[in-house]
PDB file of C-alpha atoms in Angstrom:
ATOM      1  CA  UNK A   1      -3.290 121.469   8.700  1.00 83.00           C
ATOM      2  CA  UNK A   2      -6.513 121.189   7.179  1.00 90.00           C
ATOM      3  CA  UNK A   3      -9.902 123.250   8.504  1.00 94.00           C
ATOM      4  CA  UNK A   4     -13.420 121.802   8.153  1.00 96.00           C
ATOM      5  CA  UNK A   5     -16.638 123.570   8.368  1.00 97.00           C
ATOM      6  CA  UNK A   6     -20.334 121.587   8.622  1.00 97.00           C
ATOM      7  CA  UNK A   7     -23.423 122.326   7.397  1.00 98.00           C
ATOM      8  CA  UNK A   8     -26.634 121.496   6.484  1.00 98.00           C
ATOM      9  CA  UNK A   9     -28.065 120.701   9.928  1.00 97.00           C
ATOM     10  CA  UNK A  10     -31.633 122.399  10.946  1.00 97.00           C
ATOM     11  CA  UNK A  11     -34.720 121.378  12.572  1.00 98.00           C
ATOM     12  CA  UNK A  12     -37.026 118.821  11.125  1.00 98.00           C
ATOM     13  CA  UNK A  13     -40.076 116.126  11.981  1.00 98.00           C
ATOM     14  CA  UNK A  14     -39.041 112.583  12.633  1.00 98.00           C
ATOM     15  CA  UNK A  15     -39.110 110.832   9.781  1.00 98.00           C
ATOM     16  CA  UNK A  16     -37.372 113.807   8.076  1.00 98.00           C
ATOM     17  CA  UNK A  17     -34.258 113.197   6.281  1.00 98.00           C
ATOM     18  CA  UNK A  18     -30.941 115.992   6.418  1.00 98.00           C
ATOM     19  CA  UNK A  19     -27.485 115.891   4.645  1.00 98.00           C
ATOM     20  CA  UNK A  20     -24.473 117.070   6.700  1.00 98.00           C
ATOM     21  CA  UNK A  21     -21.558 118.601   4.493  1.00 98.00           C
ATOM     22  CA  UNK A  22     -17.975 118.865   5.677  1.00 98.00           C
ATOM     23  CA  UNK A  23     -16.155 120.765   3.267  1.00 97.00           C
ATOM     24  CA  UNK A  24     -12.151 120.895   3.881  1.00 94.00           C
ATOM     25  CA  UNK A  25      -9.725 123.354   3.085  1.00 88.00           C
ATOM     26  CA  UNK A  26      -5.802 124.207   3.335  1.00 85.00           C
ATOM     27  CA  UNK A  27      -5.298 120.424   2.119  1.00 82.00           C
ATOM     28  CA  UNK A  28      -6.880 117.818   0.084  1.00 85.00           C
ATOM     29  CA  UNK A  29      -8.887 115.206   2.097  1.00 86.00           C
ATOM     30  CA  UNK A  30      -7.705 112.207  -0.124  1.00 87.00           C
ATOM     31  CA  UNK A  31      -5.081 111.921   3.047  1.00 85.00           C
ATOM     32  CA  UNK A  32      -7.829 111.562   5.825  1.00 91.00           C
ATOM     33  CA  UNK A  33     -10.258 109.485   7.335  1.00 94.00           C
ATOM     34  CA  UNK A  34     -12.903 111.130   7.883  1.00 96.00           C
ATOM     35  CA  UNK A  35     -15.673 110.953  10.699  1.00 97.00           C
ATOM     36  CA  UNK A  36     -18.818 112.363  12.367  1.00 98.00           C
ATOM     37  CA  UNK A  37     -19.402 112.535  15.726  1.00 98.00           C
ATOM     38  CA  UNK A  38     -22.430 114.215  17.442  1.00 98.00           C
ATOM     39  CA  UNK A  39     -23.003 115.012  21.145  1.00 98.00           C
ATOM     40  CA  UNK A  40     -26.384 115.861  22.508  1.00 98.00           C
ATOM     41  CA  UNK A  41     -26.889 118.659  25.545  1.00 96.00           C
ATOM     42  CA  UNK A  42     -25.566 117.423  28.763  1.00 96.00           C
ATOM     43  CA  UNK A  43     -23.782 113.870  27.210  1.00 97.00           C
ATOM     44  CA  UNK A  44     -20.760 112.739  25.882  1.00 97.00           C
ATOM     45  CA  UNK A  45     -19.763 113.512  22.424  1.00 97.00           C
ATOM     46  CA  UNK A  46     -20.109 109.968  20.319  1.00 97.00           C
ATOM     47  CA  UNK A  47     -18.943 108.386  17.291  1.00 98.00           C
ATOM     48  CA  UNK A  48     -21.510 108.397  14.390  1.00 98.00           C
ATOM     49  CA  UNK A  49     -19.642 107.505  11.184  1.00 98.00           C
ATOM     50  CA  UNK A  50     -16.632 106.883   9.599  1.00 97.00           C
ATOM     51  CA  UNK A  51     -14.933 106.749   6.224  1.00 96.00           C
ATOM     52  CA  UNK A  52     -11.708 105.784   5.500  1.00 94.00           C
ATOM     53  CA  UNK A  53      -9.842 107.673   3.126  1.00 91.00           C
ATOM     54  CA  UNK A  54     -11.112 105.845  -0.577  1.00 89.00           C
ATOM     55  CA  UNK A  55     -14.582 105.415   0.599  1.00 89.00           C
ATOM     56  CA  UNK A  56     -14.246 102.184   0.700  1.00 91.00           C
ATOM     57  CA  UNK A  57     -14.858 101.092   4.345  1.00 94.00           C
ATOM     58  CA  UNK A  58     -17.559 102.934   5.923  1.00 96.00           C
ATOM     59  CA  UNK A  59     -18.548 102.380   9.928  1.00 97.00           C
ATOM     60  CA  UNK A  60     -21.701 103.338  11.939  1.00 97.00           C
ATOM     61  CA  UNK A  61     -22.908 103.307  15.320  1.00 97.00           C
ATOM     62  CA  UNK A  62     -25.049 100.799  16.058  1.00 97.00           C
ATOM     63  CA  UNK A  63     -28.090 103.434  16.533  1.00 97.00           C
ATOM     64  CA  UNK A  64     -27.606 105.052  12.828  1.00 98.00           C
ATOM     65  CA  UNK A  65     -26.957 101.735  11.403  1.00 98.00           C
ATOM     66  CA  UNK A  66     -29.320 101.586   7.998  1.00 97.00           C
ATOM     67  CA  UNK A  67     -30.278 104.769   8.652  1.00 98.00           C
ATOM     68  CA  UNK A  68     -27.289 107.394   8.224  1.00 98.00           C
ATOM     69  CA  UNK A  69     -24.763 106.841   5.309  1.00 98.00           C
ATOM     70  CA  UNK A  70     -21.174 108.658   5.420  1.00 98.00           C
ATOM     71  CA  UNK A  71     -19.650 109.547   1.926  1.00 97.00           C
ATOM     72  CA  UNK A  72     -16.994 111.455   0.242  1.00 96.00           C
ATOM     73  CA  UNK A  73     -16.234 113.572  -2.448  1.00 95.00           C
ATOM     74  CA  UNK A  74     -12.424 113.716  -2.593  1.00 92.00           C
ATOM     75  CA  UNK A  75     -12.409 115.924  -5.759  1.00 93.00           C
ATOM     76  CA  UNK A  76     -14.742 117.939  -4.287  1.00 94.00           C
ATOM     77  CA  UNK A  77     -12.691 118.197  -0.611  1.00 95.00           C
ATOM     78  CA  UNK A  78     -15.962 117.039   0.898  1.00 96.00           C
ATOM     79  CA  UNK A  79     -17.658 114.526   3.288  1.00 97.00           C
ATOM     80  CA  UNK A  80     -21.349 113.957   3.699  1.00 98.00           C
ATOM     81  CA  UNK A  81     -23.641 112.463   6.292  1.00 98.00           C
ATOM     82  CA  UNK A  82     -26.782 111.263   4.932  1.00 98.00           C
ATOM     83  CA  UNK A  83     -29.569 111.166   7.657  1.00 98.00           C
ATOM     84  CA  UNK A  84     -32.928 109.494   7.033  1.00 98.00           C
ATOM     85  CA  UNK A  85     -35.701 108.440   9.070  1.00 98.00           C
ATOM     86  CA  UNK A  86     -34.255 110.901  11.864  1.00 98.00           C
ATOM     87  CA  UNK A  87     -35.101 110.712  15.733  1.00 98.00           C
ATOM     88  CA  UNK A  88     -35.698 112.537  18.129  1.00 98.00           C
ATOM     89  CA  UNK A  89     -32.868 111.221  19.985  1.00 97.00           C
ATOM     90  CA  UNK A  90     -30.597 112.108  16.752  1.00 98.00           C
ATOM     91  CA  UNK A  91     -31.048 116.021  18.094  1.00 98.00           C
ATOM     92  CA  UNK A  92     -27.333 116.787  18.548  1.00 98.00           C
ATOM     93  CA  UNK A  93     -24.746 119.020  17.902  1.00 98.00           C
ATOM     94  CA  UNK A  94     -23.255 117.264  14.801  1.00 98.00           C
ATOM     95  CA  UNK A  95     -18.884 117.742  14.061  1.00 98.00           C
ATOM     96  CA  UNK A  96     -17.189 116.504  11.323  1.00 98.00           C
ATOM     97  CA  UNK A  97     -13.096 115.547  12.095  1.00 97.00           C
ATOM     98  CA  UNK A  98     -10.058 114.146  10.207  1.00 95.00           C
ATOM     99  CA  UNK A  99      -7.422 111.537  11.410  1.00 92.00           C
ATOM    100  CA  UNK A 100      -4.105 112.755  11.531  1.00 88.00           C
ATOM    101  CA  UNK A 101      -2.450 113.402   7.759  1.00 82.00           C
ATOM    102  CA  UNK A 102      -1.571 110.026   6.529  1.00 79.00           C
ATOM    103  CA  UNK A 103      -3.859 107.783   8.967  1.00 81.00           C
ATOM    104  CA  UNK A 104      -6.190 106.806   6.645  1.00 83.00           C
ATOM    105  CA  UNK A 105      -8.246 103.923   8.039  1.00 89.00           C
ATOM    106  CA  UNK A 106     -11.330 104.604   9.649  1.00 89.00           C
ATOM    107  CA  UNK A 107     -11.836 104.684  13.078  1.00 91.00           C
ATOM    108  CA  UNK A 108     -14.674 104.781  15.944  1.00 92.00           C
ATOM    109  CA  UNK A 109     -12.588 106.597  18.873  1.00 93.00           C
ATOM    110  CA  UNK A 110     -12.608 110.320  18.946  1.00 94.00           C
ATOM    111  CA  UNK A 111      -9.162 110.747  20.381  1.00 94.00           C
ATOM    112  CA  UNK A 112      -7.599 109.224  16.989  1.00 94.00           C
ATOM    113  CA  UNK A 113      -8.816 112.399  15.442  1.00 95.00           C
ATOM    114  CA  UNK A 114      -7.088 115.522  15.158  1.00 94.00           C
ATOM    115  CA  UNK A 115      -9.112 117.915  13.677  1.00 95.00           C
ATOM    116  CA  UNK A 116     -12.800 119.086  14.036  1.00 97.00           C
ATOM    117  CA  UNK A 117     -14.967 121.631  12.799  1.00 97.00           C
ATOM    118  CA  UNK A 118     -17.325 123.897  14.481  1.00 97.00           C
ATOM    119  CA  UNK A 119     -20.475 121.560  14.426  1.00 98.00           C
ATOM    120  CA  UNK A 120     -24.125 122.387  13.127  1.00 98.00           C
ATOM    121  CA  UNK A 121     -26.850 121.834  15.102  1.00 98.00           C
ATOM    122  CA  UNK A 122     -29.493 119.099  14.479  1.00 98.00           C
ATOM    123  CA  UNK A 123     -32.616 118.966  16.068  1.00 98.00           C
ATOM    124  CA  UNK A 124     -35.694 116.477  15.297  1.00 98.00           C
ATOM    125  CA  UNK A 125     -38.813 116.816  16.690  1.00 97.00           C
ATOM    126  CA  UNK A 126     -41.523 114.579  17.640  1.00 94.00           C
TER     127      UNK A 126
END
């Protein structure tokens, strides 16, 4: 089973840019697809990104769209989450998850996911 741990969230302006890291560990990530998902105080968790397990399909929310990009770093067991241009409505508890070992097309439902990590906490200002 593989283990992910986030970081690189913080507090910044709007108009501020952060990268997200999701490192992985116990298994190489080359057998995921990868996603973010964030979920602010008092809503629902939602789907932010998505990579599938080349790199070579990549899907956004409609509200990140041109803003955030998801990559990976399969040599380096690692997905990122660019964010530019942030929001105040990006302020969010941010969690990085795999697809189960083997599913490796990207997907925008959290319930196809297996694993998560612990989150990091983003919060833009106005």
């Amino acid at each position: 089973q593989v283990q992910l741990v986030e970081s690189g969230g913080g507090l910044v302006q709007a108009g501020a840019s952060l990268r997200l890291s999701c490192v992985a560990s116990r298994r190489t990530i080359s057998n995921y697809a990868m996603g973010w998902f964030r979920q602010a105080t008092g809503k629902e968790r939602e789907f932010v990104a998505a990579i599938n397990w080349s790199g070579g399909i990549t899907l956004y929310a409609d509200s990140v769209k041109g803003r955030f990009t998801i990559s990976r770093d399969n040599a380096k067991n690692t997905v990122y989450l660019q964010m530019n241009s942030l929001k105040p409505e990006d302020t969010a508890v941010y969690y990085c998850a795999a697809r189960p070992i083997g599913l490796v097309t990207a997907t925008t439902f959290s319930d196809e996911y297996k694993y998560w990590g612990q989150g990091t906490q983003v919060t833009v200002s106005s």
